[in-house]
GROMACS .gro file of C-alpha atoms in nm:
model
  330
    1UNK     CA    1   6.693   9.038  11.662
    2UNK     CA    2   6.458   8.782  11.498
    3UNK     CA    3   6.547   8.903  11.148
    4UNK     CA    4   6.944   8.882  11.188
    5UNK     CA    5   6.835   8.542  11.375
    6UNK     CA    6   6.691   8.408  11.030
    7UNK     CA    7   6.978   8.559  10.790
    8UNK     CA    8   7.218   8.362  11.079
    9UNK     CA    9   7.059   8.022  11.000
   10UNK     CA   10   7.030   8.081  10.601
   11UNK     CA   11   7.343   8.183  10.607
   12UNK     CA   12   7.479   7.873  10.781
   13UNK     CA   13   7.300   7.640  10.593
   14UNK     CA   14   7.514   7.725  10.312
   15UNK     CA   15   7.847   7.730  10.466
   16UNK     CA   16   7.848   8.110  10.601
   17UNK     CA   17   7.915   8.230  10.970
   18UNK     CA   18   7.663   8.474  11.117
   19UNK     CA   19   7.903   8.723  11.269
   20UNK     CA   20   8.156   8.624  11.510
   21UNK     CA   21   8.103   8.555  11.887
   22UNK     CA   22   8.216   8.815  12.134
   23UNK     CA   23   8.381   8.531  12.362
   24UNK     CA   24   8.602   8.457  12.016
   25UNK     CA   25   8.676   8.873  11.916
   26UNK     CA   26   8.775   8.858  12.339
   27UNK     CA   27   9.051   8.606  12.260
   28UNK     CA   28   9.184   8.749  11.935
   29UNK     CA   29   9.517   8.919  12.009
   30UNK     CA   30   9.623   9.188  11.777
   31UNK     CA   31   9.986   9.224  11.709
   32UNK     CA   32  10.176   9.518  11.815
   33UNK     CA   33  10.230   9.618  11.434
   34UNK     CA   34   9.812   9.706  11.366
   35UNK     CA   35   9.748   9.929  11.351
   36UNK     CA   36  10.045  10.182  11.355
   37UNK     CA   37   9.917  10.408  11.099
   38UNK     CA   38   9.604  10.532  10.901
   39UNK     CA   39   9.515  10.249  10.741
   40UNK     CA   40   9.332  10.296  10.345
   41UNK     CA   41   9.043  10.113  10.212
   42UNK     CA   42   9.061  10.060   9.854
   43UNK     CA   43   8.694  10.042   9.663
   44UNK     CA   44   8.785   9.939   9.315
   45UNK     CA   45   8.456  10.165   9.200
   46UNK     CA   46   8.372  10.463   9.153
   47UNK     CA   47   8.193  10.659   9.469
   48UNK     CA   48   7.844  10.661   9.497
   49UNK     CA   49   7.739  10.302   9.455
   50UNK     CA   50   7.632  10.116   9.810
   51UNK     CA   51   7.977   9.946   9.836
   52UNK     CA   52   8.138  10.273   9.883
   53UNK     CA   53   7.842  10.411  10.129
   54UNK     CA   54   7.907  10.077  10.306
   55UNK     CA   55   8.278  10.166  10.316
   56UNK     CA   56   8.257  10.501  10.435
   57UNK     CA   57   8.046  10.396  10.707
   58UNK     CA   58   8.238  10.152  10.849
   59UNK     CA   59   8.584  10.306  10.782
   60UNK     CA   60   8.404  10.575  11.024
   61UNK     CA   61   8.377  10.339  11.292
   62UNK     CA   62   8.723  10.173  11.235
   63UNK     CA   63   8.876  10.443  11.304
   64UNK     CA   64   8.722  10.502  11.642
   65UNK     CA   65   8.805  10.118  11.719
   66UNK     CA   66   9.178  10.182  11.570
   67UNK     CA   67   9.263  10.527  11.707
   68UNK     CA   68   9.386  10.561  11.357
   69UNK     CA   69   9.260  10.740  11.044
   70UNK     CA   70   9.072  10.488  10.808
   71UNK     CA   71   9.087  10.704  10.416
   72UNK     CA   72   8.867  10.519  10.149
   73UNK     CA   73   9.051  10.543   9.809
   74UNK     CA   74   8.789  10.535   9.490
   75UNK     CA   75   8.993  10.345   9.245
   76UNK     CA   76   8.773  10.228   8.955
   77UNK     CA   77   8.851  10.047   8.627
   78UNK     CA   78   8.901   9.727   8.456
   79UNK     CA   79   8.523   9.598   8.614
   80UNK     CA   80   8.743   9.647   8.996
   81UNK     CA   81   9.033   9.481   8.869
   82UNK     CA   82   9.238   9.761   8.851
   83UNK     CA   83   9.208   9.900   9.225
   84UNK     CA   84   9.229   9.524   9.304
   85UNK     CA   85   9.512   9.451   9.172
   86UNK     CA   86   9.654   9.770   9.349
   87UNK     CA   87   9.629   9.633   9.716
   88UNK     CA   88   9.836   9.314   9.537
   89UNK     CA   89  10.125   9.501   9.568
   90UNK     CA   90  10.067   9.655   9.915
   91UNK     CA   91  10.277   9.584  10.225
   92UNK     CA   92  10.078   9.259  10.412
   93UNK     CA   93  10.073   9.441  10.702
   94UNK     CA   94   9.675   9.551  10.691
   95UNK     CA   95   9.709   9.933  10.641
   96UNK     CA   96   9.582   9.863  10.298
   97UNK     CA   97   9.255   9.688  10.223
   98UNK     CA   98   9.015   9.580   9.957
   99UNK     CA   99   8.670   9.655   9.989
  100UNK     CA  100   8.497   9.458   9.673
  101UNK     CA  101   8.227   9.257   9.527
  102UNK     CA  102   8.149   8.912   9.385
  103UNK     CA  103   8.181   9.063   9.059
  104UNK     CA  104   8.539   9.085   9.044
  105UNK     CA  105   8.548   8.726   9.083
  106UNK     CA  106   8.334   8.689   8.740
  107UNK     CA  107   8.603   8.971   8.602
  108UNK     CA  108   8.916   8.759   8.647
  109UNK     CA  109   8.745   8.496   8.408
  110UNK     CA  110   8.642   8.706   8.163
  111UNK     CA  111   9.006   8.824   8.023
  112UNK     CA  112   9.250   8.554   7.903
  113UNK     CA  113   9.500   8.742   8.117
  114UNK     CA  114   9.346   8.953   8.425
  115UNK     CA  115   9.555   9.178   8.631
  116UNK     CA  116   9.469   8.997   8.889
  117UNK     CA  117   9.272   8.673   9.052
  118UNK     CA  118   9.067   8.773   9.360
  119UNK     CA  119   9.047   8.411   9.440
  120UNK     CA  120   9.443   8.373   9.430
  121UNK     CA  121   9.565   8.683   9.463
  122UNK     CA  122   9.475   8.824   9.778
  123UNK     CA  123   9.398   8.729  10.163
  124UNK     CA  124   9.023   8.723  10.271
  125UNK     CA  125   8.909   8.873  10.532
  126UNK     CA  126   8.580   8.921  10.592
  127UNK     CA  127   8.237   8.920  10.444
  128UNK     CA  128   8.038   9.252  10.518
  129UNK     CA  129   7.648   9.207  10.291
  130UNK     CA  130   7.498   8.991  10.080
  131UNK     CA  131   7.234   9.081   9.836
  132UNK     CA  132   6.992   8.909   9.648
  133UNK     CA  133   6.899   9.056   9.260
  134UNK     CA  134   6.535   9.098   9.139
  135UNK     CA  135   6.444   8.980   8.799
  136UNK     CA  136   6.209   9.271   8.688
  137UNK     CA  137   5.963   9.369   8.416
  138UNK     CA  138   5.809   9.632   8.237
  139UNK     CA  139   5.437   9.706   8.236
  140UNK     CA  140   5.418   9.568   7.873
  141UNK     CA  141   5.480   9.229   8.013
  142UNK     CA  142   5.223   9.055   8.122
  143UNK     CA  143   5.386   8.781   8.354
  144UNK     CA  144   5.386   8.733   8.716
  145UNK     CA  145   5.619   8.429   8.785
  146UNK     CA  146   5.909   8.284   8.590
  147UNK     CA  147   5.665   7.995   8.433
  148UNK     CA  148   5.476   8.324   8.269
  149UNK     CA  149   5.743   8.486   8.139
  150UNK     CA  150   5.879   8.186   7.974
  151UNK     CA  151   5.564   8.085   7.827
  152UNK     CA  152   5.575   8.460   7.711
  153UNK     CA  153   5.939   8.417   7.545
  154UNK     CA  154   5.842   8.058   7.395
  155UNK     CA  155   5.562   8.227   7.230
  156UNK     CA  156   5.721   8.524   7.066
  157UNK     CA  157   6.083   8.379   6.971
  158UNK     CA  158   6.305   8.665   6.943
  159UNK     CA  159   6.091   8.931   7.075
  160UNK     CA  160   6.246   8.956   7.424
  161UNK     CA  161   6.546   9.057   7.604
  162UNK     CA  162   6.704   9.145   7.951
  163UNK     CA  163   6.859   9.406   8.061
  164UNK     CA  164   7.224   9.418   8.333
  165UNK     CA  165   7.412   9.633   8.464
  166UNK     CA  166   7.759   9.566   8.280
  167UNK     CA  167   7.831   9.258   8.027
  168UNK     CA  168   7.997   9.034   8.197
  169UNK     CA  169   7.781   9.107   8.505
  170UNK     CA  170   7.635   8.838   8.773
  171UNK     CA  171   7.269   8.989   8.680
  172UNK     CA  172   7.444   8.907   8.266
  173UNK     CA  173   7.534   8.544   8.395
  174UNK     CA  174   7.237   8.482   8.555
  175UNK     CA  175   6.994   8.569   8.311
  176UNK     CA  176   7.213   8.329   8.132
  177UNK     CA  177   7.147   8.075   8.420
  178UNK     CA  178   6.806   8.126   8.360
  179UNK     CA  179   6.730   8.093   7.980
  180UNK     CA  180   6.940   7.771   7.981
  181UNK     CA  181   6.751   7.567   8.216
  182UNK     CA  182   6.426   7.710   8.033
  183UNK     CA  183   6.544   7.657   7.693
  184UNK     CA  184   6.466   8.041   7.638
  185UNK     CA  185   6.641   8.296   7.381
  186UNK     CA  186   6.625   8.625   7.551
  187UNK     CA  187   6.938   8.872   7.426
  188UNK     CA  188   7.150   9.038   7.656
  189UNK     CA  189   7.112   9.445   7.680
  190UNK     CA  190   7.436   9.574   7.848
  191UNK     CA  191   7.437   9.908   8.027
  192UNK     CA  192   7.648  10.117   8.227
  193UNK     CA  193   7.503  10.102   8.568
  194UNK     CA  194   7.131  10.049   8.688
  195UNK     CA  195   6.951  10.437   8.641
  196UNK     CA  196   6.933  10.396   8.219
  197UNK     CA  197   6.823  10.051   8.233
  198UNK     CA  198   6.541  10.108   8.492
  199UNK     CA  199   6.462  10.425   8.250
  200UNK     CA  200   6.402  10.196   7.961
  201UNK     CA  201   6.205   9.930   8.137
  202UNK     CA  202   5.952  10.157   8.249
  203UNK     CA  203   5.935  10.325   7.924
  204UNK     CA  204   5.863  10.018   7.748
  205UNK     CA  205   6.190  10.005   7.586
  206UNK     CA  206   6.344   9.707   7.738
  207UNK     CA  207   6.134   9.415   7.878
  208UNK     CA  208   6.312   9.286   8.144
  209UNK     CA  209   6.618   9.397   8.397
  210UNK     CA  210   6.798   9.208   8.631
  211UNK     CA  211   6.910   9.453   8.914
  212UNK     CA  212   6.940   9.509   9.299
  213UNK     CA  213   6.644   9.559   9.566
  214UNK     CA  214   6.742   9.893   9.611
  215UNK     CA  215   6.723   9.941   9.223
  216UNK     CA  216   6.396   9.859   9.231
  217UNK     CA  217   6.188   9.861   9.525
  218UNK     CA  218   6.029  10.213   9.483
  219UNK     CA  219   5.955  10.158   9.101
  220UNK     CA  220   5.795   9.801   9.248
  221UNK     CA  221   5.584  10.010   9.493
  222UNK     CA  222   5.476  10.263   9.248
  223UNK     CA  223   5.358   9.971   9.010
  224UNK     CA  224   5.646  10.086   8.762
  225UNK     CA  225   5.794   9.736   8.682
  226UNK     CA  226   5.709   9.467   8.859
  227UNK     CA  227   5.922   9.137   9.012
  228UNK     CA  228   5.919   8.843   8.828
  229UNK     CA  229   6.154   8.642   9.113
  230UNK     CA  230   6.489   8.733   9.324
  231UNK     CA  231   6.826   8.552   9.334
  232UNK     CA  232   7.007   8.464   9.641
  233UNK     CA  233   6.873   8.162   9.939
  234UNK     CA  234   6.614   8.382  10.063
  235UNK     CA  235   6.380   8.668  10.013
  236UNK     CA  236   6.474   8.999  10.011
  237UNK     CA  237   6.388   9.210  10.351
  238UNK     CA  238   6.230   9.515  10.143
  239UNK     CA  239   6.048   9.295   9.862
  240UNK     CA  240   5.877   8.980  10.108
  241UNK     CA  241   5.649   8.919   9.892
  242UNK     CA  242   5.863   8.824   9.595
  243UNK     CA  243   5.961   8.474   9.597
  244UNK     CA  244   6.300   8.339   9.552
  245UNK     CA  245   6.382   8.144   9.249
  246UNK     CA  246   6.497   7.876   9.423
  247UNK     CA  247   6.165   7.869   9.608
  248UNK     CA  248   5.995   7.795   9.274
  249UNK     CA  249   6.166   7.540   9.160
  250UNK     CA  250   6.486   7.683   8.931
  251UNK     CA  251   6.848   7.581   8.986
  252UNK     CA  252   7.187   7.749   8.956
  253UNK     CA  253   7.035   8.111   9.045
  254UNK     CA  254   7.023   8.063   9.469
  255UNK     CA  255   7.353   8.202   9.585
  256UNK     CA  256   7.400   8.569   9.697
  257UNK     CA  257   7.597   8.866   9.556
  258UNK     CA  258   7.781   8.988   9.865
  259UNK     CA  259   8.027   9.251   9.950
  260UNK     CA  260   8.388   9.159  10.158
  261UNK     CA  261   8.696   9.271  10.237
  262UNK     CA  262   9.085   9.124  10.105
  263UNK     CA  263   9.423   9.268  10.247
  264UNK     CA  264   9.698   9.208  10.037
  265UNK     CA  265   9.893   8.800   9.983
  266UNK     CA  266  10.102   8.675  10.277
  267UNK     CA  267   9.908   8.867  10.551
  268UNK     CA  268   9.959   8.708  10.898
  269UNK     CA  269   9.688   8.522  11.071
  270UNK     CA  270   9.665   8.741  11.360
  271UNK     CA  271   9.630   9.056  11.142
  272UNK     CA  272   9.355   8.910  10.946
  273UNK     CA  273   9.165   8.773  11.251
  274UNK     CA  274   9.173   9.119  11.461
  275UNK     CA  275   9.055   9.296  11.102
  276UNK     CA  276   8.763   9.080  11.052
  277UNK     CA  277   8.643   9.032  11.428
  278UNK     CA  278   8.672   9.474  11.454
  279UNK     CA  279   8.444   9.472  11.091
  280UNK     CA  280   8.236   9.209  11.295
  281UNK     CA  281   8.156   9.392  11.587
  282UNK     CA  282   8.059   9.731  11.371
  283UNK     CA  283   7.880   9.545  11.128
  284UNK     CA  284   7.654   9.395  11.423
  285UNK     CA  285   7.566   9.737  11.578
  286UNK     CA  286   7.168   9.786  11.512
  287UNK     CA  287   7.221  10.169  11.377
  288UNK     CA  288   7.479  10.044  11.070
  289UNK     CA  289   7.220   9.781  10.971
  290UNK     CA  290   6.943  10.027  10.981
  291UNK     CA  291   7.139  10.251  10.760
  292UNK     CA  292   7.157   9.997  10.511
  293UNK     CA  293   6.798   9.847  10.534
  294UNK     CA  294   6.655  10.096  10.256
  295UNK     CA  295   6.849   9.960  10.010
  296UNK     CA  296   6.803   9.582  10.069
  297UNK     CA  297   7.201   9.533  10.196
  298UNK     CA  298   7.232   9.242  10.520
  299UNK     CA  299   7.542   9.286  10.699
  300UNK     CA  300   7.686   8.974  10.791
  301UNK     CA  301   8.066   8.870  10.873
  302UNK     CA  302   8.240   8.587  10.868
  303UNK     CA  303   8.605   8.419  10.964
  304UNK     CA  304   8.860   8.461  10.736
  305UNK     CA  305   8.894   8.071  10.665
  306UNK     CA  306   8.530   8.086  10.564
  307UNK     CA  307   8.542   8.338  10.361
  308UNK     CA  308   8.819   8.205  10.150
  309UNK     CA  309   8.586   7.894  10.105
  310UNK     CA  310   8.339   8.115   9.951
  311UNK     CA  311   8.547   8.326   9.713
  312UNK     CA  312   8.666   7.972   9.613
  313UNK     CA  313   8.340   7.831   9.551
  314UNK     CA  314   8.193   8.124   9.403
  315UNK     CA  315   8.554   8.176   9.216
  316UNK     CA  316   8.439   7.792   9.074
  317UNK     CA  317   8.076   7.836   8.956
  318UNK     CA  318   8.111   8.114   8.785
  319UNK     CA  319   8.441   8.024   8.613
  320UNK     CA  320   8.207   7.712   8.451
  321UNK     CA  321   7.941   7.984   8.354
  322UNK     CA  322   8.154   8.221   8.164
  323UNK     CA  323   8.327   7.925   8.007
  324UNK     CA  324   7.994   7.825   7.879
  325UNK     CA  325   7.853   8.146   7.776
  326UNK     CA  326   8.210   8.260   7.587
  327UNK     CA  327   8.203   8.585   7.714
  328UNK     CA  328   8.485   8.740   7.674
  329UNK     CA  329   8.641   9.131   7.772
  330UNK     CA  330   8.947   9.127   7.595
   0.00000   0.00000   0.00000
């Protein structure tokens, strides 16, 4: 109780909801129309990754809740653009949903014309995690804090780089972030997914990664890599005794990566409100956190009005990154 206590007033310091109160998922009224048929999840990735376990998990429950079967539909491509711009075209009726990331946001700026604009293009729902990412390092660097490891860089112009999980990536941008307010000139290493990149850290072959908790707590246990500082407003709950950047002193790097869920434009009020108060009240049940715990995922919800003032902001900052770093996936 004490530790969803904390997330609940870091979260609300910077505009988030912790959950939603039973006395307000008591007064929401769901329309006749929802749900009046199995009712698909769409995870613009492929399966595997802790989005879709999340998914899965809670698609489990909704169905209990809905007396209706809840399918999860893997539909990968165009960095979740493609499966996203899927539920676009969907009846608003909430029988088709989005379950996504932050990075699709980034993806909509990086093409001159996306499929689709998270931000514009669909009706949020809910938030369901937030995650912080861990700035990481090989053995053959020999820096404990971010002051270290740019007096490391400074020294050695050239010599050093940093590893993500996709171009184009928030761990990409905020590595970016990072060497900016430093004045550094780390390159960008691009891979496909976290499992090669960890590989090459450890053997020496890549200096630094920037990838999730879960990524890297065992490797950070066995004395692997080690963690320079993570992202997000506080620390993680499976690496405490990493500080945030924030916490020392660096800008532009505090926000979270979190999952949520979209339904298609136009959907009613009422539709959206009984959607995210039923994700609420599953996401809030002690044996789904636990689940999730491992990996360094905190379930959290929050109205649909306030997460629509997220995606915005989010939709914002990062549209001002990617404009300054010229990255482009066209």
């Amino acid at each position: 109780m004490g530790k969803k206590n904390s997330l609940g007033r870091t979260m609300a310091a910077v505009g988030l909801a912790w959950g939603v109160a039973a006395g307000a998922q008591a007064q929401v009224q769901a329309p006749a129309v929802f749900p009046s048929k199995p009712v698909t999840i769409v995870v613009p990735f492929p399966p595997g990754s802790s989005l879709d376990a999340l998914t899965r998990v809670l698609g489990s429950r909704l169905s209990e809740i809905w007396k209706q079967p809840v399918v999860v539909d893997n539909r990968a491509g165009g960095s979740g653009l493609i499966g996203t711009e899927q539920v676009t075209r969907a009846p608003a009726d909430g029988h088709t949903l989005l379950h996504s990331i932050a990075g699709t946001i980034v993806a909509s700026h990086l093409r001159d014309k996306p499929l689709v604009r998270p931000d514009q293009d669909l009706t949020p729902i809910t938030l369901s995690a937030v995650t912080g990412l861990i700035m990481a390092a090989g053995p053959g660097v020999k820096a404990s804090s971010p002051a270290e490891l740019a007096d490391l860089v400074r020294a050695s112009p050239g010599a050093y780089s940093y590893g993500s999980y996709g171009t184009g990536s928030v761990g990409h941008l905020y590595g970016y972030i990072f060497n900016k307010q430093l004045g550094l000139d780390m390159l960008h290493v691009a891979y496909r997914g976290e499992a090669q990149a960890v590989n090459d850290v450890i053997g020496g072959q890549l200096p630094l990664l920037m990838l999730t908790p879960g990524g890297a707590a065992a490797h950070i246990a066995t004395g692997k890599i080690h963690a320079i500082a993570v992202t997000g407003a506080r620390r993680s709950p499976i690496l405490p005794d990493v500080p945030t950047f924030a916490e020392l002193g660096y800008k532009g790097m505090d926000d979270y990566g979190w999952y949520g869920f979209f339904g298609p434009p136009g959907m009613p009020a009422e539709v959206s409100a009984r959607i995210s108060a039923d994700i609420a009240q599953v996401l809030a049940e002690p044996q789904i956190q636990a689940q999730f715990d491992p990996v360094g995922l905190e379930l959290v919800s929050n109205t649909p009005a306030t997460f629509a003032r997220l995606v915005a902001s989010d939709s914002e900052k990062w549209r001002k990154v990617v404009q300054e770093t010229g990255i482009r996936l066209d």
